[in-house]
Tab-separated table of C-alpha atoms and ligand atoms in Angstrom:
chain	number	residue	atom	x	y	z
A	1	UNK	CA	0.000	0.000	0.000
A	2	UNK	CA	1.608	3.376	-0.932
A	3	UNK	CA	2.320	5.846	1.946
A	4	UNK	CA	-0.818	7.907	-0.232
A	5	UNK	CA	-3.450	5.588	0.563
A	6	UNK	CA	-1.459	4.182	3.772
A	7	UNK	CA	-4.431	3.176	6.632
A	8	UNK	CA	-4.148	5.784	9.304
A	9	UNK	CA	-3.636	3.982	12.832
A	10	UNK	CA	-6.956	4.916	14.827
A	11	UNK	CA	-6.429	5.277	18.652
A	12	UNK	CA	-8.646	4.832	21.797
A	13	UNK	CA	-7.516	6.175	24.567
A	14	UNK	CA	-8.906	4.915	27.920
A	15	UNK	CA	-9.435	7.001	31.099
A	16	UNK	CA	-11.424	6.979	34.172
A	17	UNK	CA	-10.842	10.691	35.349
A	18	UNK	CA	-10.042	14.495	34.482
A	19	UNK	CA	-8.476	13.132	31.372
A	20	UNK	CA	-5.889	15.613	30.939
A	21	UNK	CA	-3.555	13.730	29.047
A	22	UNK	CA	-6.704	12.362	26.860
A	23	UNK	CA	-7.111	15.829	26.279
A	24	UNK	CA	-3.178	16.721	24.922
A	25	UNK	CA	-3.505	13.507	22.821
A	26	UNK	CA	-6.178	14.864	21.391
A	27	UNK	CA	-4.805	18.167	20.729
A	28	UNK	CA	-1.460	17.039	19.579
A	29	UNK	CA	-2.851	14.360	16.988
A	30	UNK	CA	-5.710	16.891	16.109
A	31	UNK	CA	-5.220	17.927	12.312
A	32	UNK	CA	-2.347	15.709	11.733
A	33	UNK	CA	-2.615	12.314	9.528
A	34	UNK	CA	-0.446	10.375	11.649
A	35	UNK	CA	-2.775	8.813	13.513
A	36	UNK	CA	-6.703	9.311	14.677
A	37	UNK	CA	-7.736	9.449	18.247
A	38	UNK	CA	-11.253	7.648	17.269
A	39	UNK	CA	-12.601	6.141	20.641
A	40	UNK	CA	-12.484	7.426	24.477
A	41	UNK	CA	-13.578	4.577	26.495
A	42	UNK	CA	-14.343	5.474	30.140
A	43	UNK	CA	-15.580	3.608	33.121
A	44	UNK	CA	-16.726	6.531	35.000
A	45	UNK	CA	-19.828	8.029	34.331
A	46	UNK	CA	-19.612	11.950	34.841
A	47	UNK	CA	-16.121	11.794	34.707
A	48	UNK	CA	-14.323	14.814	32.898
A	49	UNK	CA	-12.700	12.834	30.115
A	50	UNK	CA	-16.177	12.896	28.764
A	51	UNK	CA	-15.894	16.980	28.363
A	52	UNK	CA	-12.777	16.648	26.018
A	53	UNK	CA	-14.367	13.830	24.553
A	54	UNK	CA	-17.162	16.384	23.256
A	55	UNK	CA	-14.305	19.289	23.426
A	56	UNK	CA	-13.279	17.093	20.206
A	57	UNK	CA	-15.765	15.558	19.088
A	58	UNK	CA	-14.602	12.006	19.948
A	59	UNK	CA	-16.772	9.342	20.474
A	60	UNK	CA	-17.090	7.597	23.817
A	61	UNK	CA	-17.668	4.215	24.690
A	62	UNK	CA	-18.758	3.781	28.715
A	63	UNK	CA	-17.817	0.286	29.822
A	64	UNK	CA	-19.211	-1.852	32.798
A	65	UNK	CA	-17.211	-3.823	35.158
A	66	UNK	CA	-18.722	-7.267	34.356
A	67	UNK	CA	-18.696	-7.056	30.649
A	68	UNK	CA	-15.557	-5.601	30.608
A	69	UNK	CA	-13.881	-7.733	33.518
A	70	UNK	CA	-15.457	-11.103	33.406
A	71	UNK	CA	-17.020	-10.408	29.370
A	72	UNK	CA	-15.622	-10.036	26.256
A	73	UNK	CA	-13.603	-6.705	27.639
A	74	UNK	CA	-15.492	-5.084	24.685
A	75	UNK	CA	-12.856	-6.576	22.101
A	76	UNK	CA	-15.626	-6.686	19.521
A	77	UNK	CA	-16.825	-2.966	20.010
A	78	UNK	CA	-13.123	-2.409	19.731
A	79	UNK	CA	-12.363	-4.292	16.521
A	80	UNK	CA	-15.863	-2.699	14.975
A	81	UNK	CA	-14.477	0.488	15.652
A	82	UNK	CA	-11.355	-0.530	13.287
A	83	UNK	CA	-9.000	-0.045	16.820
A	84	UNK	CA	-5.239	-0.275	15.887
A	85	UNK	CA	-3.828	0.579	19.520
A	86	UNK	CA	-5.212	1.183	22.588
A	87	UNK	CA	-3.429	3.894	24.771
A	88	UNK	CA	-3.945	3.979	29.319
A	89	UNK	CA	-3.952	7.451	30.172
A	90	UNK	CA	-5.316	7.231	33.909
A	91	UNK	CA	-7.613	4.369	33.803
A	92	UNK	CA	-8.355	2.593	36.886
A	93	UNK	CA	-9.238	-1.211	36.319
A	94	UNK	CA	-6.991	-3.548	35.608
A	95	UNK	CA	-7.341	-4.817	31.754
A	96	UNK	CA	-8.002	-8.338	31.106
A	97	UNK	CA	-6.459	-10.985	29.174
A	98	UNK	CA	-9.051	-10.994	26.457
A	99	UNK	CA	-8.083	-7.752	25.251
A	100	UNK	CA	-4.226	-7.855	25.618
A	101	UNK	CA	-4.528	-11.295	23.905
A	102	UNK	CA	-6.538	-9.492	20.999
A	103	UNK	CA	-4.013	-6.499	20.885
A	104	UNK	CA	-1.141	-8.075	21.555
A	105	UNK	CA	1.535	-5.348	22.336
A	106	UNK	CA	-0.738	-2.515	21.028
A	107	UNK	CA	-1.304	-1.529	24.804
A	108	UNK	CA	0.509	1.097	26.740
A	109	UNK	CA	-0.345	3.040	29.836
A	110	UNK	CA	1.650	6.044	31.406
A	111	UNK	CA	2.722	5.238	35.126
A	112	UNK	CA	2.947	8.847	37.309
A	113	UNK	CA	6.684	7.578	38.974
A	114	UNK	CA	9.539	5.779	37.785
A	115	UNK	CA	9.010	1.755	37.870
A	116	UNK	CA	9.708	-0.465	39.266
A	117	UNK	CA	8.941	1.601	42.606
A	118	UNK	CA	5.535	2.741	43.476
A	119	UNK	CA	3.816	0.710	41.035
A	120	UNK	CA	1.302	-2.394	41.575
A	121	UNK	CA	-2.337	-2.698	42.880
A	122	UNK	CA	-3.682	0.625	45.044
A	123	UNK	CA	-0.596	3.091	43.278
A	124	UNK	CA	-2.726	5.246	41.242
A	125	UNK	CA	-3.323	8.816	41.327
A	126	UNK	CA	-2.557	11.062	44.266
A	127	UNK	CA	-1.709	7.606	46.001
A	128	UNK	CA	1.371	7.392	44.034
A	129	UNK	CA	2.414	10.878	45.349
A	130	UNK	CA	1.505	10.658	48.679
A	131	UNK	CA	3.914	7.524	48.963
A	132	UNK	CA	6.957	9.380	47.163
A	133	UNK	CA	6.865	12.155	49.386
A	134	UNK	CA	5.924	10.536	52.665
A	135	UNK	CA	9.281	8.343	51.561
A	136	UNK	CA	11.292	11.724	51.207
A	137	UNK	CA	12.345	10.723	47.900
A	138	UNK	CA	14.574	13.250	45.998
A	139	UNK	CA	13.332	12.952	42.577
A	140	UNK	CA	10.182	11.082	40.417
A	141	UNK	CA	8.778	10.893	36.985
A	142	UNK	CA	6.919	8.918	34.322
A	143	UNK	CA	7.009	5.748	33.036
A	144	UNK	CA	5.301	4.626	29.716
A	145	UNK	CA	5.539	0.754	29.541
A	146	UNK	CA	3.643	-2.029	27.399
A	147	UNK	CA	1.363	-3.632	29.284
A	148	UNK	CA	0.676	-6.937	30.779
A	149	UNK	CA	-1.658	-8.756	32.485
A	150	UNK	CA	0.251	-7.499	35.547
A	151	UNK	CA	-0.355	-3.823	37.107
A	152	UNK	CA	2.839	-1.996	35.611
A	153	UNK	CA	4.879	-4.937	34.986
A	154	UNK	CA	5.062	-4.748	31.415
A	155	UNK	CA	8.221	-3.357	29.389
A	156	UNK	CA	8.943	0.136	29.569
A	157	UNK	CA	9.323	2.206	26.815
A	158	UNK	CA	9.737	5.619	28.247
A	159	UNK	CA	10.742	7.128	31.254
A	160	UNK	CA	11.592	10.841	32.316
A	161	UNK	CA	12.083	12.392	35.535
A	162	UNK	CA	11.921	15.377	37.900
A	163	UNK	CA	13.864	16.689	41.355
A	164	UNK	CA	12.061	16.699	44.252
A	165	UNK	CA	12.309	19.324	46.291
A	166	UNK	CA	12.129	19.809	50.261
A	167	UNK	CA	8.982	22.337	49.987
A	168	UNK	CA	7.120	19.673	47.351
A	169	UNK	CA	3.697	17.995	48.266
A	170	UNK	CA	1.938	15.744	46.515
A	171	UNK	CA	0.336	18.464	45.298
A	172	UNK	CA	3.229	20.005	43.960
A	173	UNK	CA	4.577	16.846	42.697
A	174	UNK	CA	1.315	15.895	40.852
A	175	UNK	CA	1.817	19.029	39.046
A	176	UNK	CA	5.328	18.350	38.062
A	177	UNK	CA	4.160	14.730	36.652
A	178	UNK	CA	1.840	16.060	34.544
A	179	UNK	CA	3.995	18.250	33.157
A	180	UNK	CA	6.458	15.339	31.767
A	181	UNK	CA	3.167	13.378	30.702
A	182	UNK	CA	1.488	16.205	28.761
A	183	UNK	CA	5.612	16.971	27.024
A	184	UNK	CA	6.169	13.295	26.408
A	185	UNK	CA	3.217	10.968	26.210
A	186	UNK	CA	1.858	11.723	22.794
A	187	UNK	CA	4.973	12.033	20.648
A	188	UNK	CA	5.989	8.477	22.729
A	189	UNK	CA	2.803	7.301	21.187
A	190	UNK	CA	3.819	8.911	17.355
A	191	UNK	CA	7.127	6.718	17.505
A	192	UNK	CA	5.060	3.450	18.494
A	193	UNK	CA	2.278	4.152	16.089
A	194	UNK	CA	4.312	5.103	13.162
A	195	UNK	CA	5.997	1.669	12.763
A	196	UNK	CA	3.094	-0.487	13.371
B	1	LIG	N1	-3.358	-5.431	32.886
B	1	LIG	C1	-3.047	-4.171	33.233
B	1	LIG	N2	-4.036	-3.280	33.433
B	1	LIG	C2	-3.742	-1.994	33.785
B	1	LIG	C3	-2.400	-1.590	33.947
B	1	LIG	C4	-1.368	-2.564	33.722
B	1	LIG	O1	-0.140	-2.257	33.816
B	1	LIG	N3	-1.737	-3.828	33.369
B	1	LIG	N4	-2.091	-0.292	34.357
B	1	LIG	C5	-3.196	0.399	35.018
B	1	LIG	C6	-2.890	1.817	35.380
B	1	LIG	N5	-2.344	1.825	36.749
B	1	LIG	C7	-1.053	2.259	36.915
B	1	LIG	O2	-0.374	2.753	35.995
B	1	LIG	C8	-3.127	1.387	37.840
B	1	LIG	C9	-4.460	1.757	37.894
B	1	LIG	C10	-5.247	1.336	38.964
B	1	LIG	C11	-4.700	0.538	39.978
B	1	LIG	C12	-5.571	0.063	41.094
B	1	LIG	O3	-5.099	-0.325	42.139
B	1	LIG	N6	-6.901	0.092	40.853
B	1	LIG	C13	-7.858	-0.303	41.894
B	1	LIG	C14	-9.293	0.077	41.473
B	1	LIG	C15	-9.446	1.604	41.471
B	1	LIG	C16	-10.852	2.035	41.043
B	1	LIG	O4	-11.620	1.188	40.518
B	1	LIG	O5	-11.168	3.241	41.236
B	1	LIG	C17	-7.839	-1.823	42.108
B	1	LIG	O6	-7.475	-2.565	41.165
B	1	LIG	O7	-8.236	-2.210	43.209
B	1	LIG	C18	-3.366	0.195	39.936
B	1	LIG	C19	-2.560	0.630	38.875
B	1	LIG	C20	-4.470	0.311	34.197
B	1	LIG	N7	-4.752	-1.100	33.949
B	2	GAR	N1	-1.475	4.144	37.952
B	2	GAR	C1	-2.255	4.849	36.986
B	2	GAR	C2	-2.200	6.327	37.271
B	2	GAR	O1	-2.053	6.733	38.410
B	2	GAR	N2	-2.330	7.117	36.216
B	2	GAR	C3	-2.252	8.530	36.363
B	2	GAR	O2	-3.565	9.080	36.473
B	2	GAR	C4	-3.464	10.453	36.069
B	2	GAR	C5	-4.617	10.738	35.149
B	2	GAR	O3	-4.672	12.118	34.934
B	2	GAR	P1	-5.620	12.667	33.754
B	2	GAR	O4	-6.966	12.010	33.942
B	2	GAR	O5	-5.638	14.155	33.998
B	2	GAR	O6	-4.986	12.284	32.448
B	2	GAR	C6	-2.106	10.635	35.368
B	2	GAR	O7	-1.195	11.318	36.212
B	2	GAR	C7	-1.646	9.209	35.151
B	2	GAR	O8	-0.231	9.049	35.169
């Protein structure tokens, strides 16, 4: 197939919050053919990843724990919605085997500190601060990684970090991490999109 008429990659991102980095996906794909954000899936209903979802006019797909869990983990909504690669940007449930078996390393998530540490079941969110701080660690950062049927155990592709300093909170900190996520998720996800 010529690079003319060469199938753009279509993205969904999934998120279960503010969706802040859903939202600078969006942007920075937005207008460019290198790939499509075509599908927010979400979990939480209300949740503000549904305002940049309508923000740009991406459709949304809310999932339920059982189907999604114990189901079919909505593989064949996916693959209707021509799905290429599926992108974690602050979702909260742990994905199943059915879907990493049907897009097999076409899954990444963004981890807010630099794995190993802090990772696993219950580090998510503002719990992933609170720990770094409370362990008067001097510096943190991101880590993009493939993932598994593990919580943050799969490969990692990406990692960047930040100094810690003595006045930081996890409040603070927070705000540093999603400064490295909104610089370096999406042209992370260019590289990994552009040679699939
Ligand atoms: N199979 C995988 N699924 C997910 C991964 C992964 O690496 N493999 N990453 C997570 C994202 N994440 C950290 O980066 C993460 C998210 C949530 C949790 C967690 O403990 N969740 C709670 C439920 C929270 C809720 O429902 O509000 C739990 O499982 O009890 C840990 C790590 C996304 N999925
Ligand atoms: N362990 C998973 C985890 O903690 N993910 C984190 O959730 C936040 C979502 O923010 P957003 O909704 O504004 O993109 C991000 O900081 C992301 O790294």
């Amino acid at each position: 197939m010529s690079s003319l008429n060469k199938k753009v990659p279509r993205i969904a991102v999934f998120a279960s919050g503010a969706g802040s980095n859903a939202n600078e996906i969006a942007r920075y794909f937005s207008g460019k053919s290198i790939a499509d954000i075509a599908l927010i899936v979400c979990n939480k209903p209300g949740a503000g990843v549904y305002q940049v979802a309508e923000n740009h006019r991406i459709p949304t797909l809310t999932i339920s724990r059982e189907q999604f869990l114990k189901g079919d983990a909505y593989v064949p909504e996916l693959q209707a919605a021509g799905i290429d690669f599926i992108v974690l940007a602050g979702f909260l449930w742990k994905v199943p085997m059915p879907l990493i078996q049907a897009f097999s390393n076409r899954i990444i998530n963004i981890h807010p500190a630099l794995l190993p540490d802090y990772g696993g079941k219950g580090m998510y969110g503002h719990f992933v601060h609170e720990a770094v701080i409370a362990n008067k660690e001097k510096e943190s950062g991101i880590t993009i990684h493939y993932v598994d049927e593990h919580y943050d155990h799969g490969s990692t592709i990406f990692q960047a970090t930040c100094q810690i300093d003595e006045q930081d909170t996890p409040d603070t900190l927070a705000q540093k991490i999603h400064l490295l996520e909104h610089a370096h998720f999406a042209p992370t996800i260019e590289k990994l999109v552009q040679a699939l």
